[in-house]
Every structure is written in structure tokens, then in C-alpha cells.
Amino acid sequence: MEVKEPALAYAKGKYTIEEYLQMENAASEKHEYYQGEIFAMSGAKIEHNKVTSNLHYALRSKLKGKPCQPFGSDQRIHIEKNTLFTYPDISVVCGDLLTLNDDEYNVLNPSIIFEVASPSTRDYDRGEKFKLYRDIPTLKEYILVNPEAVHIEAFFINDNGNWELVEYKTINLVLFLPTIQISIPLQDIYEGCRVVG
């Protein structure tokens, strides 16, 4: 999904988390929340949706019967340390789902987050948003996928506890996700997309 920058969704300056959740649970559109401000999210382009759908299908197929499960962009993630509520394109949770106050909406413990980065959100996804995501104690991998060119940036925590980057720039490569020990060919991720057709 795309975040409309910097337009706020509502005129009031600051909202509490409780106010945001009350409005969001009744809203027909999705909004992000950060430090009292609420931001509208817009729809995505076709290539973005193709890549997201391909990734989600591959993850569901490869994780079937395993203790990890993928969620799509309707799953809200909350980062307690910095207040962010957001809807990543795909999140993977391993083990038991932990939610805010045991609710049915706000997951606290993703192991992997995928963002399919559009031109309007790429800098935010790679910079400030990744910085916010690193406050999730359970997060081990952050994958940025460009839907308009064959380019994936896979960030992961190495054995020294530092974030490391592996880039994939050719269609014959295979994305490896060490946290869940699965591999996804880039050909599958970009299937049906203009970048490979």
C-alpha cells in the first residue's frame, strides 16, 4: 500500500492510540498512525499487486504445515516502542500470534516484513520506516521489492546482531529467507510483470 505524504487523514492535530483504533476499526479505508498523527493510505498499481500476490502465494505454499504464517496488507502491525500502527504489504509471524491487549487486530511479533516499494514510498520504506520497523524485537528480516524493475533488497540480522543487506538484481536469482529457511525464485516473484515480459 502507498502512504499519501504528507497529507494527514484528519484535521485534528493529535490523536491518542485509543482514538485512532476506534476510528480505524470503523473506517472503510486504511490509515497509519504515528506519534498522534493519522495518515491516509491509497491503493496500489497493478504491478505492485501482481508482485505482492505472487509473493504471498509462494510464502503460503512453502510455509504450509510449518509454524510460520504469512499475512497480507490487511493485517495491522503495531510497534509499541515507537507507537507506529501500519499495514505492511506482507508480514510473516512465527509461533504464537501476539496482539495488542489480546485483540484481534494488532499483531506485535512479525519475524519478516515485506514492502513492495513504489516510487512514491521507496525512500520512506528504505529509510524512516525501516528505522521504525527495527524497533520490533522479533523482526529478523526486512525485504524491499521493486515492482517496476528486478531489484530486491533483503535486510537481515547477521550472527553479530547487525543488519546486513543482500541485493538481487537479475531474474535468474533465488531469494533466500534464512529465518524461515525457504527460497523463492525471482522468476516466481515477478511472474506476469512487465519487467520480465
Backbone as ProteinMPNN parsed JSONL, in Angstrom:
{"seq_chain_A": "MEVKEPALAYAKGKYTIEEYLQMENAASEKHEYYQGEIFAMSGAKIEHNKVTSNLHYALRSKLKGKPCQPFGSDQRIHIEKNTLFTYPDISVVCGDLLTLNDDEYNVLNPSIIFEVASPSTRDYDRGEKFKLYRDIPTLKEYILVNPEAVHIEAFFINDNGNWELVEYKTINLVLFLPTIQISIPLQDIYEGCRVVG", "coords_chain_A": {"N_chain_A": [[0.834, -1.193, 0.0], [0.303, 2.338, -0.447], [1.461, 5.245, 1.177], [0.011, 8.317, 1.564], [1.823, 11.134, 1.258], [2.514, 14.397, 2.455], [0.028, 14.294, 3.575], [-2.315, 14.564, 6.112], [-4.858, 12.461, 7.495], [-6.972, 13.396, 8.997], [-8.269, 16.471, 10.352], [-7.786, 17.311, 12.982], [-5.106, 17.905, 15.224], [-3.598, 16.028, 16.977], [-3.989, 12.645, 18.002], [-5.019, 10.173, 20.356], [-3.86, 6.803, 20.888], [-6.028, 5.181, 21.473], [-8.171, 6.66, 20.394], [-7.462, 6.6, 17.683], [-7.601, 3.787, 17.139], [-10.295, 3.29, 17.593], [-11.49, 4.834, 15.547], [-10.257, 3.685, 13.305], [-11.07, 1.02, 13.321], [-13.648, 1.307, 12.555], [-13.5, 2.407, 10.072], [-13.626, 2.582, 6.454], [-11.46, 2.775, 4.869], [-7.878, 2.332, 5.005], [-5.541, 3.491, 7.488], [-2.442, 4.803, 8.605], [-0.791, 5.2, 11.783], [1.136, 7.379, 13.722], [2.832, 8.601, 16.402], [0.658, 10.201, 17.316], [-0.403, 11.272, 14.995], [-2.427, 10.718, 12.08], [-2.381, 9.017, 9.051], [-3.532, 8.82, 5.735], [-3.922, 5.987, 3.56], [-3.314, 4.948, 0.237], [-4.566, 3.211, -2.713], [-2.871, 0.625, -4.653], [-0.743, 0.221, -7.578], [-1.133, -1.896, -10.535], [1.16, -3.533, -11.118], [2.43, -3.569, -8.649], [0.476, -4.942, -7.162], [0.509, -7.426, -8.466], [3.111, -8.414, -7.876], [2.976, -8.508, -5.063], [0.89, -10.359, -4.713], [2.033, -12.638, -5.939], [4.219, -13.097, -4.242], [2.933, -13.578, -1.774], [1.479, -15.897, -2.373], [3.595, -17.7, -2.905], [4.857, -17.771, -0.395], [2.77, -18.789, 1.249], [2.44, -21.325, 0.125], [4.967, -22.534, 0.569], [5.187, -22.43, 3.315], [3.231, -24.004, 4.313], [1.922, -26.126, 6.752], [3.981, -25.542, 8.478], [5.364, -23.763, 11.377], [5.126, -21.044, 10.874], [3.385, -18.248, 9.48], [2.111, -16.377, 6.699], [0.817, -13.033, 6.285], [-1.405, -10.754, 4.655], [-1.812, -7.389, 3.328], [-3.9, -6.381, 4.813], [-3.457, -6.917, 7.409], [-2.81, -5.41, 10.385], [0.049, -4.049, 11.91], [1.574, -3.362, 15.003], [3.912, -1.302, 16.636], [5.074, -1.155, 19.666], [7.123, 0.288, 20.941], [7.573, 2.663, 19.491], [5.107, 3.672, 18.776], [3.992, 3.286, 16.224], [1.413, 2.275, 14.027], [0.777, 0.201, 11.374], [0.391, -1.088, 7.998], [1.958, -3.437, 6.576], [2.916, -4.719, 3.316], [3.256, -7.509, 3.238], [3.497, -9.667, 6.005], [5.25, -11.971, 8.075], [4.618, -14.229, 10.579], [5.989, -16.117, 13.164], [5.41, -18.915, 15.221], [3.352, -18.384, 18.138], [0.762, -15.967, 17.751], [1.09, -12.699, 18.857], [-0.803, -10.101, 20.171], [-1.945, -6.692, 20.513], [-3.106, -6.02, 23.654], [-4.415, -8.469, 23.561], [-6.178, -8.318, 21.407], [-7.943, -8.666, 18.238], [-6.735, -7.554, 16.089], [-4.201, -6.146, 16.022], [-1.094, -7.036, 15.443], [1.912, -7.886, 17.119], [4.342, -9.208, 16.779], [5.888, -9.783, 14.259], [8.148, -11.746, 12.256], [9.285, -11.423, 9.78], [9.109, -8.793, 7.428], [7.687, -7.617, 4.457], [7.904, -5.112, 2.049], [6.518, -3.846, -0.83], [7.833, -1.629, -2.772], [6.796, 1.374, -4.034], [7.576, 4.062, -6.39], [6.85, 6.447, -5.046], [6.978, 5.801, -2.364], [9.403, 4.592, -1.847], [11.793, 5.78, -0.752], [10.927, 6.425, 1.832], [10.174, 3.842, 2.777], [12.646, 2.559, 2.75], [14.171, 4.122, 4.395], [13.109, 5.955, 6.872], [10.887, 4.336, 7.62], [11.964, 1.749, 7.773], [13.722, 2.185, 9.846], [11.883, 2.575, 11.925], [10.66, 0.05, 11.919], [12.759, -1.498, 12.871], [12.534, -1.345, 15.569], [10.962, -3.424, 16.358], [11.063, -6.164, 18.384], [11.064, -8.862, 17.574], [11.64, -8.902, 14.878], [13.439, -10.164, 12.168], [14.06, -10.079, 9.487], [13.848, -7.849, 6.709], [12.336, -7.101, 3.784], [12.611, -5.455, 0.788], [10.925, -4.881, -2.149], [11.126, -4.042, -5.506], [8.618, -3.243, -7.707], [8.758, -2.412, -10.296], [11.125, -2.893, -11.532], [13.625, -5.446, -11.767], [14.659, -5.912, -8.774], [15.563, -6.536, -5.577], [15.941, -5.821, -2.192], [17.256, -7.335, 0.483], [17.25, -7.26, 3.787], [18.763, -8.465, 6.735], [19.284, -9.77, 10.054], [22.499, -10.406, 11.048], [24.906, -12.861, 12.314], [26.289, -11.411, 14.19], [24.471, -9.723, 15.206], [23.907, -7.469, 13.756], [22.353, -5.489, 11.176], [22.321, -6.626, 7.866], [22.759, -6.419, 4.313], [21.576, -7.984, 1.371], [21.513, -7.903, -2.084], [19.393, -8.476, -4.9], [19.421, -8.604, -8.3], [18.998, -9.731, -10.773], [16.911, -11.759, -12.809], [17.273, -14.51, -12.722], [18.062, -15.241, -10.218], [17.659, -16.444, -6.776], [15.684, -15.712, -4.067], [16.624, -15.975, -0.766], [15.377, -16.74, 2.418], [16.521, -16.659, 5.447], [15.444, -16.836, 8.068], [13.112, -18.365, 7.953], [13.964, -20.397, 6.443], [13.459, -20.83, 3.649], [13.364, -20.674, 0.04], [12.74, -18.504, -2.705], [12.317, -18.28, -6.073], [13.216, -15.486, -8.078], [11.969, -15.341, -10.498], [9.47, -16.394, -9.95], [8.474, -14.477, -8.193], [8.259, -12.221, -9.803], [6.518, -13.04, -11.748], [4.455, -12.635, -14.575], [4.796, -9.911, -14.652], [5.642, -6.749, -16.146], [8.37, -6.204, -16.112], [9.757, -8.509, -16.648], [8.719, -9.378, -18.98]], "CA_chain_A": [[0.0, 0.0, 0.0], [1.046, 3.581, -0.504], [1.104, 6.266, 2.153], [-0.05, 9.649, 0.969], [2.681, 12.006, 2.03], [2.437, 14.242, 3.904], [-1.343, 14.651, 3.942], [-2.939, 13.921, 7.257], [-6.205, 11.999, 7.167], [-7.967, 14.152, 9.761], [-7.82, 17.838, 10.615], [-7.31, 17.468, 14.357], [-3.656, 17.751, 15.27], [-3.069, 14.821, 17.614], [-4.961, 11.658, 18.473], [-4.497, 9.104, 21.204], [-3.946, 5.476, 20.272], [-7.402, 4.705, 21.648], [-8.996, 7.353, 19.397], [-7.111, 6.039, 16.376], [-8.124, 2.431, 16.991], [-11.754, 3.379, 17.487], [-11.815, 5.314, 14.206], [-9.756, 2.758, 12.292], [-11.887, -0.192, 13.306], [-14.927, 1.637, 11.916], [-13.234, 3.055, 8.789], [-13.642, 1.752, 5.243], [-10.125, 2.89, 4.296], [-6.825, 2.098, 5.988], [-4.728, 4.639, 7.886], [-1.329, 4.568, 9.517], [-0.752, 6.081, 12.955], [2.48, 7.545, 14.267], [3.017, 9.696, 17.36], [-0.509, 11.06, 17.413], [-0.906, 11.696, 13.694], [-3.053, 9.656, 11.293], [-2.087, 9.222, 7.635], [-4.327, 8.001, 4.817], [-3.202, 5.11, 2.639], [-4.018, 4.86, -1.042], [-4.46, 1.945, -3.408], [-1.604, 0.352, -5.322], [-0.787, -0.037, -9.019], [-1.28, -3.299, -10.926], [2.423, -4.271, -10.963], [2.577, -3.74, -7.197], [-0.436, -6.003, -6.726], [0.991, -8.707, -9.012], [4.267, -8.859, -7.087], [2.504, -8.854, -3.721], [0.127, -11.602, -4.821], [2.979, -13.72, -6.215], [4.985, -13.348, -3.013], [2.059, -14.162, -0.759], [1.193, -17.263, -2.798], [4.803, -18.504, -2.705], [5.052, -17.952, 1.045], [1.735, -19.696, 1.769], [2.732, -22.675, -0.365], [6.183, -23.074, 1.173], [5.059, -22.471, 4.773], [2.124, -24.883, 4.687], [2.294, -27.142, 7.735], [5.092, -25.079, 9.313], [4.871, -22.882, 12.452], [5.12, -19.643, 10.456], [2.314, -17.972, 8.53], [2.136, -15.038, 6.109], [-0.389, -12.213, 6.313], [-1.425, -9.732, 3.628], [-1.763, -5.974, 3.703], [-4.976, -6.008, 5.734], [-3.027, -7.186, 8.785], [-2.171, -4.247, 11.011], [1.178, -4.312, 12.81], [1.813, -2.265, 15.941], [5.231, -1.276, 17.267], [4.815, -0.485, 20.946], [8.215, 1.173, 21.335], [7.531, 3.982, 18.841], [3.678, 3.956, 18.583], [3.531, 3.106, 14.846], [0.468, 1.272, 13.539], [0.982, 0.212, 9.934], [-0.084, -2.243, 7.243], [2.944, -3.845, 5.576], [2.353, -5.496, 2.219], [3.21, -8.887, 3.739], [4.248, -9.952, 7.224], [5.305, -13.388, 8.437], [4.701, -14.422, 12.033], [6.373, -17.483, 13.534], [4.952, -19.245, 16.57], [2.072, -17.814, 18.558], [0.491, -14.565, 17.434], [0.925, -11.792, 19.987], [-1.546, -8.922, 19.741], [-2.097, -5.618, 21.493], [-4.198, -6.277, 24.608], [-5.122, -9.682, 23.125], [-7.258, -8.01, 20.461], [-7.931, -9.465, 17.015], [-6.361, -6.653, 15.009], [-2.882, -5.513, 16.025], [-0.031, -8.009, 15.684], [3.105, -7.276, 17.704], [5.553, -10.017, 16.686], [6.317, -10.334, 12.968], [9.553, -12.128, 12.086], [9.715, -10.883, 8.488], [8.196, -7.83, 6.802], [7.929, -7.304, 3.057], [7.268, -3.938, 1.475], [6.664, -3.678, -2.27], [8.053, -0.185, -2.69], [6.5, 2.187, -5.209], [8.468, 5.233, -6.445], [6.468, 7.483, -4.078], [7.226, 5.372, -0.982], [10.668, 3.859, -1.736], [12.718, 6.416, 0.194], [10.348, 6.256, 3.174], [10.258, 2.437, 3.154], [14.045, 2.179, 2.945], [14.77, 4.967, 5.422], [12.417, 6.163, 8.135], [10.029, 3.218, 8.003], [12.846, 0.66, 8.188], [14.204, 2.573, 11.181], [10.795, 2.286, 12.864], [10.494, -1.403, 11.972], [13.842, -2.111, 13.653], [12.132, -1.356, 16.983], [10.205, -4.651, 16.64], [12.042, -7.091, 18.939], [11.062, -10.168, 16.902], [11.913, -8.774, 13.447], [14.734, -10.711, 11.752], [14.306, -9.775, 8.08], [13.038, -6.807, 6.084], [12.541, -7.298, 2.355], [12.077, -4.399, -0.065], [10.807, -5.375, -3.52], [10.777, -3.033, -6.508], [7.726, -3.881, -8.658], [8.931, -1.851, -11.63], [12.416, -3.365, -12.031], [14.062, -6.612, -10.995], [15.557, -5.436, -7.716], [15.105, -6.839, -4.219], [16.903, -5.578, -1.12], [16.916, -8.212, 1.602], [17.979, -6.938, 5.01], [18.6, -9.488, 7.763], [20.194, -9.653, 11.196], [23.551, -11.412, 10.94], [25.307, -13.542, 13.55], [26.809, -10.414, 15.138], [23.363, -8.889, 15.658], [23.824, -6.265, 12.933], [21.591, -5.621, 9.944], [23.136, -6.819, 6.682], [21.977, -6.316, 3.078], [21.881, -8.751, 0.164], [20.705, -7.4, -3.191], [19.092, -9.382, -6.006], [19.163, -7.698, -9.416], [18.762, -10.451, -12.024], [15.731, -12.6, -12.689], [17.612, -15.922, -12.525], [18.472, -15.463, -8.834], [16.673, -17.013, -5.849], [15.644, -15.031, -2.773], [16.691, -16.892, 0.384], [14.897, -16.156, 3.67], [17.131, -17.528, 6.46], [14.623, -17.007, 9.275], [12.14, -19.445, 7.757], [14.657, -21.426, 5.668], [12.864, -21.124, 2.353], [13.88, -19.927, -1.097], [11.729, -18.162, -3.701], [12.928, -17.757, -7.296], [12.725, -14.175, -8.507], [11.062, -15.586, -11.618], [8.131, -16.565, -9.371], [8.054, -13.208, -7.598], [7.93, -11.272, -10.872], [5.727, -13.702, -12.786], [3.382, -11.817, -15.139], [5.097, -8.479, -14.57], [6.268, -6.166, -17.34], [9.841, -6.152, -16.01], [10.344, -9.744, -17.185], [7.998, -9.752, -20.178]], "C_chain_A": [[0.876, 1.253, 0.0], [0.544, 4.544, 0.562], [1.101, 7.607, 1.438], [0.774, 10.59, 1.834], [2.512, 13.437, 1.574], [1.031, 14.472, 4.419], [-1.852, 13.851, 5.129], [-4.363, 13.536, 6.888], [-7.277, 12.841, 7.84], [-7.383, 15.492, 10.186], [-7.259, 18.034, 12.021], [-5.82, 17.146, 14.426], [-3.166, 16.419, 15.794], [-4.212, 13.941, 18.112], [-4.277, 10.693, 19.419], [-4.583, 7.794, 20.428], [-5.37, 4.954, 20.359], [-8.342, 5.352, 20.633], [-8.734, 6.793, 17.997], [-7.742, 4.668, 16.163], [-9.64, 2.435, 16.849], [-12.173, 3.818, 16.084], [-11.412, 4.29, 13.139], [-10.608, 1.508, 12.192], [-13.256, 0.044, 12.663], [-14.747, 2.187, 10.501], [-13.307, 2.064, 7.633], [-12.303, 1.812, 4.513], [-9.101, 2.693, 5.401], [-6.004, 3.367, 6.235], [-3.576, 4.158, 8.761], [-1.414, 5.576, 10.667], [0.691, 6.164, 13.426], [2.526, 8.805, 15.12], [1.885, 10.716, 17.311], [-1.107, 11.503, 16.094], [-1.402, 10.49, 12.9], [-2.889, 9.993, 9.823], [-2.916, 8.275, 6.777], [-3.417, 7.155, 3.938], [-4.015, 4.99, 1.359], [-3.835, 3.48, -1.649], [-3.146, 1.823, -4.155], [-1.824, 0.083, -6.801], [-0.817, -1.545, -9.293], [0.007, -4.091, -10.703], [2.721, -4.547, -9.484], [1.723, -4.904, -6.718], [-0.023, -7.37, -7.248], [2.128, -9.263, -8.164], [3.836, -9.299, -5.69], [1.75, -10.174, -3.725], [1.043, -12.798, -5.057], [3.766, -14.101, -4.961], [4.14, -14.058, -1.966], [1.743, -15.616, -1.098], [2.394, -18.177, -2.544], [5.037, -18.784, -1.222], [4.034, -18.93, 1.624], [2.031, -21.14, 1.367], [3.898, -23.3, 0.385], [6.086, -23.19, 2.692], [3.917, -23.381, 5.241], [2.613, -25.986, 5.623], [3.443, -26.76, 8.641], [4.571, -24.078, 10.341], [4.891, -21.398, 12.126], [4.016, -19.427, 9.439], [2.402, -16.545, 8.015], [0.783, -14.351, 6.206], [-0.274, -11.141, 5.241], [-1.535, -8.333, 4.204], [-2.944, -5.509, 4.542], [-4.589, -6.247, 7.195], [-2.265, -5.99, 9.34], [-1.085, -4.715, 11.973], [1.346, -3.104, 13.723], [3.191, -2.416, 16.567], [5.098, -0.461, 18.547], [5.871, 0.555, 21.29], [8.097, 2.576, 20.731], [6.124, 4.432, 18.433], [3.15, 3.665, 17.181], [2.502, 1.978, 14.727], [0.568, 1.327, 12.021], [0.51, -1.087, 9.304], [0.976, -2.635, 6.21], [2.291, -4.691, 4.484], [2.225, -6.968, 2.601], [4.008, -8.945, 5.033], [4.199, -11.448, 7.473], [5.493, -13.475, 9.945], [5.017, -15.883, 12.302], [5.975, -17.74, 14.986], [3.619, -18.6, 16.862], [1.959, -16.354, 18.145], [0.339, -13.778, 18.73], [0.239, -10.544, 19.477], [-1.669, -7.919, 20.88], [-3.315, -5.895, 22.362], [-5.053, -7.483, 24.213], [-6.301, -9.377, 22.207], [-7.118, -8.884, 19.211], [-7.376, -8.676, 15.837], [-4.87, -6.359, 14.896], [-1.777, -6.475, 16.429], [1.24, -7.292, 16.129], [4.407, -7.976, 17.323], [5.858, -10.607, 15.306], [7.802, -10.685, 12.972], [10.138, -11.545, 10.808], [8.654, -9.893, 8.007], [8.659, -7.597, 5.367], [7.21, -6.002, 2.717], [7.565, -3.934, -0.021], [6.663, -2.176, -2.507], [7.786, 0.505, -4.019], [7.463, 3.377, -5.237], [8.148, 6.274, -5.378], [6.783, 7.092, -2.636], [8.615, 4.768, -0.771], [11.614, 4.461, -0.709], [12.233, 6.259, 1.63], [10.494, 4.811, 3.656], [11.69, 2.029, 3.494], [14.687, 2.94, 4.113], [14.003, 4.973, 6.726], [11.579, 4.961, 8.556], [10.861, 2.019, 8.466], [13.404, 0.939, 9.583], [13.143, 2.264, 12.242], [10.589, 0.778, 13.021], [11.564, -2.065, 12.833], [13.578, -2.069, 15.157], [11.27, -2.573, 17.338], [11.189, -5.704, 17.137], [12.155, -8.412, 18.181], [11.486, -10.104, 15.443], [13.331, -9.234, 13.12], [15.086, -10.356, 10.312], [13.335, -8.694, 7.609], [13.356, -6.836, 4.605], [11.839, -6.192, 1.58], [12.095, -4.888, -1.512], [10.384, -4.234, -4.433], [9.868, -3.694, -7.541], [7.943, -3.43, -10.101], [10.277, -2.173, -12.261], [12.811, -4.564, -11.191], [15.106, -6.137, -9.989], [14.916, -5.693, -6.358], [16.256, -6.553, -3.255], [16.456, -6.374, 0.094], [17.825, -7.881, 2.786], [17.722, -8.035, 6.038], [19.609, -9.256, 8.877], [21.224, -10.773, 11.116], [23.932, -11.979, 12.308], [25.86, -12.593, 14.606], [25.714, -9.481, 15.655], [23.218, -7.591, 14.895], [22.993, -6.535, 11.68], [22.542, -5.661, 8.754], [22.224, -6.824, 5.457], [22.506, -7.263, 2.015], [20.95, -8.24, -0.929], [20.57, -8.453, -4.287], [18.671, -8.519, -7.19], [18.956, -8.406, -10.753], [17.716, -11.535, -11.798], [16.043, -14.067, -12.427], [18.062, -16.234, -11.098], [17.318, -15.995, -7.991], [16.788, -16.289, -4.517], [15.64, -16.068, -1.657], [16.291, -16.143, 1.646], [15.388, -17.035, 4.822], [16.268, -17.791, 7.679], [13.669, -18.173, 9.15], [12.681, -20.546, 6.848], [13.907, -21.831, 4.399], [13.49, -20.219, 1.288], [12.753, -19.688, -2.094], [12.44, -17.615, -4.931], [12.346, -16.39, -7.659], [11.774, -14.311, -9.69], [9.629, -15.749, -11.117], [7.598, -15.255, -8.805], [7.57, -12.237, -8.668], [7.098, -11.891, -11.989], [4.574, -12.792, -13.25], [3.632, -10.335, -15.142], [5.82, -7.999, -15.832], [7.792, -6.232, -17.292], [10.494, -7.407, -16.555], [9.675, -10.157, -18.491], [8.439, -8.954, -21.361]], "O_chain_A": [[2.04, 1.216, 0.399], [-0.658, 4.639, 0.812], [2.076, 7.979, 0.786], [0.457, 10.813, 3.002], [2.374, 13.667, 0.373], [0.854, 14.813, 5.589], [-1.818, 12.621, 5.136], [-5.002, 14.199, 6.071], [-8.377, 12.985, 7.306], [-6.173, 15.635, 10.358], [-6.351, 18.841, 12.219], [-5.341, 16.225, 13.764], [-2.39, 15.742, 15.12], [-5.246, 14.424, 18.574], [-3.081, 10.43, 19.289], [-5.298, 7.698, 19.43], [-5.865, 4.347, 19.41], [-9.21, 4.682, 20.074], [-9.664, 6.545, 17.23], [-8.35, 4.418, 15.122], [-10.197, 1.664, 16.068], [-13.096, 3.25, 15.5], [-12.152, 4.063, 12.181], [-10.841, 0.995, 11.098], [-13.938, -0.905, 12.275], [-15.733, 2.412, 9.799], [-13.081, 0.866, 7.808], [-12.039, 0.992, 3.634], [-9.404, 2.863, 6.582], [-5.799, 4.19, 5.342], [-3.723, 3.225, 9.551], [-2.017, 6.642, 10.545], [1.385, 5.151, 13.518], [2.294, 9.915, 14.64], [2.116, 11.925, 17.272], [-2.207, 12.054, 16.071], [-0.872, 9.386, 13.027], [-3.21, 11.099, 9.388], [-2.994, 7.078, 7.054], [-2.297, 7.549, 3.614], [-5.244, 4.938, 1.391], [-3.044, 2.676, -1.157], [-2.397, 2.792, -4.278], [-2.931, -0.238, -7.231], [-0.561, -2.358, -8.404], [-0.035, -5.195, -10.162], [3.201, -5.622, -9.124], [2.189, -5.752, -5.957], [-0.186, -8.371, -6.551], [2.115, -10.433, -7.781], [4.278, -10.336, -5.194], [1.948, -11.011, -2.845], [0.859, -13.853, -4.449], [3.95, -15.281, -4.665], [4.585, -15.025, -1.347], [1.738, -16.473, -0.214], [2.241, -19.286, -2.034], [5.377, -19.905, -0.842], [4.398, -19.808, 2.406], [1.889, -22.06, 2.172], [3.831, -24.46, 0.79], [6.824, -23.967, 3.297], [3.675, -23.504, 6.442], [3.583, -26.685, 5.331], [3.851, -27.555, 9.488], [3.45, -23.589, 10.202], [4.692, -20.572, 13.016], [3.734, -20.307, 8.626], [2.718, -15.618, 8.762], [-0.261, -15.002, 6.208], [0.825, -10.67, 4.946], [-1.374, -8.121, 5.405], [-2.985, -4.347, 4.947], [-5.302, -5.83, 8.107], [-1.212, -5.611, 8.826], [-1.279, -5.654, 12.746], [1.27, -1.961, 13.273], [3.589, -3.507, 16.975], [5.02, 0.767, 18.512], [5.552, 1.593, 21.869], [8.47, 3.561, 21.367], [5.977, 5.478, 17.801], [1.945, 3.788, 16.962], [2.693, 0.881, 15.252], [0.453, 2.406, 11.439], [0.259, -2.07, 10.002], [0.892, -2.197, 5.062], [1.244, -5.301, 4.702], [1.207, -7.6, 2.321], [5.074, -8.338, 5.139], [3.223, -12.113, 7.125], [6.406, -12.872, 10.51], [4.389, -16.779, 11.737], [6.176, -16.898, 15.861], [2.846, -18.303, 15.951], [2.935, -15.604, 18.184], [-0.45, -14.15, 19.599], [0.648, -9.982, 18.461], [-1.515, -8.262, 22.052], [-4.433, -5.993, 21.856], [-6.253, -7.524, 24.488], [-7.306, -10.088, 22.223], [-6.247, -9.753, 19.159], [-7.535, -9.097, 14.691], [-4.329, -6.326, 13.791], [-1.549, -6.705, 17.617], [1.6, -6.242, 15.597], [5.481, -7.407, 17.52], [6.067, -11.815, 15.193], [8.609, -10.01, 13.61], [11.322, -11.214, 10.746], [7.455, -10.127, 8.161], [9.845, -7.408, 5.097], [6.042, -5.82, 3.062], [8.723, -4.011, -0.431], [5.616, -1.53, -2.45], [8.47, 0.248, -5.01], [8.099, 3.678, -4.226], [9.056, 6.92, -4.853], [6.849, 7.962, -1.768], [8.979, 4.459, 0.364], [12.178, 3.74, 0.114], [13.023, 5.992, 2.536], [10.888, 4.572, 4.798], [11.915, 1.245, 4.416], [15.63, 2.454, 4.737], [14.208, 4.114, 7.583], [11.565, 4.604, 9.735], [10.505, 1.351, 9.437], [13.538, 0.027, 10.399], [13.459, 1.757, 13.318], [10.368, 0.29, 14.13], [11.301, -3.091, 13.461], [14.309, -2.683, 15.934], [10.887, -2.737, 18.497], [12.075, -6.107, 16.383], [13.226, -9.017, 18.15], [11.678, -11.148, 14.819], [14.301, -8.76, 13.711], [16.261, -10.331, 9.946], [12.183, -8.628, 8.036], [14.5, -6.623, 4.205], [10.627, -6.011, 1.698], [13.144, -5.263, -2.037], [9.401, -3.544, -4.164], [10.306, -4.634, -8.205], [7.369, -4.008, -11.025], [10.546, -1.774, -13.394], [12.39, -4.692, -10.041], [16.282, -5.982, -10.318], [13.865, -5.139, -6.036], [17.389, -6.984, -3.47], [15.396, -6.112, 0.662], [19.017, -8.189, 2.775], [16.587, -8.485, 6.193], [20.649, -8.63, 8.675], [20.867, -11.951, 11.115], [23.346, -11.615, 13.327], [25.895, -12.933, 15.789], [25.982, -8.569, 16.437], [22.489, -6.698, 15.327], [22.936, -7.662, 11.189], [23.45, -4.838, 8.643], [21.053, -7.191, 5.553], [23.712, -7.345, 1.779], [19.739, -8.151, -0.726], [21.497, -9.214, -4.562], [17.685, -7.786, -7.107], [18.757, -7.743, -11.771], [17.651, -12.145, -10.73], [15.174, -14.804, -11.959], [18.407, -17.377, -10.8], [16.164, -16.002, -8.42], [17.859, -16.254, -3.911], [14.766, -16.933, -1.604], [16.793, -15.053, 1.917], [14.756, -18.04, 5.145], [16.352, -18.868, 8.269], [13.434, -18.896, 10.119], [11.975, -21.499, 6.518], [13.741, -23.016, 4.112], [14.057, -19.167, 1.584], [11.911, -20.559, -2.308], [13.105, -16.583, -4.843], [11.139, -16.169, -7.559], [10.875, -13.488, -9.865], [8.684, -15.302, -11.768], [6.409, -14.959, -8.925], [6.591, -11.518, -8.467], [6.992, -11.312, -13.07], [3.824, -12.254, -12.436], [2.78, -9.564, -15.585], [6.52, -8.767, -16.491], [8.436, -6.308, -18.338], [11.677, -7.381, -16.896], [10.03, -11.191, -19.056], [7.924, -9.147, -22.462]]}, "name": "protein", "num_of_chains": 1, "seq": "MEVKEPALAYAKGKYTIEEYLQMENAASEKHEYYQGEIFAMSGAKIEHNKVTSNLHYALRSKLKGKPCQPFGSDQRIHIEKNTLFTYPDISVVCGDLLTLNDDEYNVLNPSIIFEVASPSTRDYDRGEKFKLYRDIPTLKEYILVNPEAVHIEAFFINDNGNWELVEYKTINLVLFLPTIQISIPLQDIYEGCRVVG"}
